[in-house]
């Protein structure tokens, strides 16, 4: 089974119950991915993070620049990297009012 965990900061030692859940699922043969808003800020990291390779299973969203021109450059670069079908899907999903709002 593939499981995604949505958290604010990861990895942090204070999230021991969460770590117990994901390591328990990994021990049982499940596949887990951690989607975090941001990496921790100078906090202790639980030893299970390294033991289970959770840092490699963690993804963070890209940080967008504040200026609209810089954001347009990023969108152009990302669209150029994709196949035609992916570009069409991305353009349908992209809401310019949200993507380019200050």
XYZ file of C-alpha atoms in Angstrom, residues 8-89:
82
model
C 4.053 21.047 8.330
C 7.690 20.541 9.382
C 9.636 17.339 8.872
C 11.808 15.791 10.259
C 11.580 16.993 13.858
C 12.096 15.032 17.064
C 8.873 16.400 18.542
C 6.836 14.378 16.048
C 7.544 11.006 17.699
C 3.936 9.690 17.388
C 3.969 10.499 13.686
C 7.377 8.843 13.287
C 6.087 5.750 15.079
C 3.217 5.529 12.588
C 5.335 5.848 9.464
C 8.124 3.549 10.680
C 5.545 0.961 11.729
C 3.973 1.050 8.272
C 7.387 0.758 6.628
C 8.198 -2.226 8.860
C 5.010 -3.893 7.618
C 6.081 -3.502 3.987
C 4.076 -0.434 2.990
C 5.494 2.396 0.891
C 5.365 5.850 2.444
C 6.033 9.373 1.206
C 6.193 12.451 3.433
C 4.950 15.744 1.984
C 6.037 18.600 4.238
C 5.514 22.347 3.944
C 9.037 23.172 5.102
C 12.170 21.581 6.515
C 12.798 22.040 10.244
C 14.604 25.098 11.560
C 17.572 24.093 13.703
C 15.705 21.400 15.609
C 16.860 18.000 16.755
C 16.222 15.198 14.302
C 14.984 11.838 15.538
C 17.440 8.941 14.904
C 14.716 6.914 13.113
C 14.779 9.455 10.279
C 18.264 8.333 9.260
C 17.673 4.680 10.118
C 14.645 4.420 7.812
C 15.877 6.871 5.159
C 12.896 9.145 5.688
C 14.803 12.189 4.476
C 14.913 10.594 1.007
C 11.146 9.955 1.207
C 10.381 13.596 2.046
C 9.346 16.219 -0.514
C 8.965 19.963 -0.062
C 7.056 22.323 -2.367
C 9.101 24.727 -4.462
C 9.454 28.230 -3.095
C 8.208 30.777 -5.590
C 9.739 34.233 -5.920
C 7.579 37.243 -5.102
C 7.748 39.017 -8.471
C 5.339 38.162 -11.267
C 8.079 38.233 -13.929
C 10.229 35.766 -11.991
C 7.209 33.503 -11.533
C 6.487 33.602 -15.260
C 10.060 32.493 -15.957
C 9.605 29.507 -13.651
C 6.325 28.570 -15.348
C 7.935 28.775 -18.797
C 10.882 26.646 -17.673
C 8.616 24.002 -16.131
C 6.352 23.882 -19.181
C 9.374 23.468 -21.468
C 10.479 20.395 -19.494
C 7.171 18.569 -19.908
C 5.641 16.512 -22.680
C 2.799 17.949 -24.716
C 0.121 16.067 -22.748
C 1.617 17.181 -19.438
C 1.789 20.805 -20.648
C -1.894 20.755 -21.533
C -2.778 19.342 -18.131
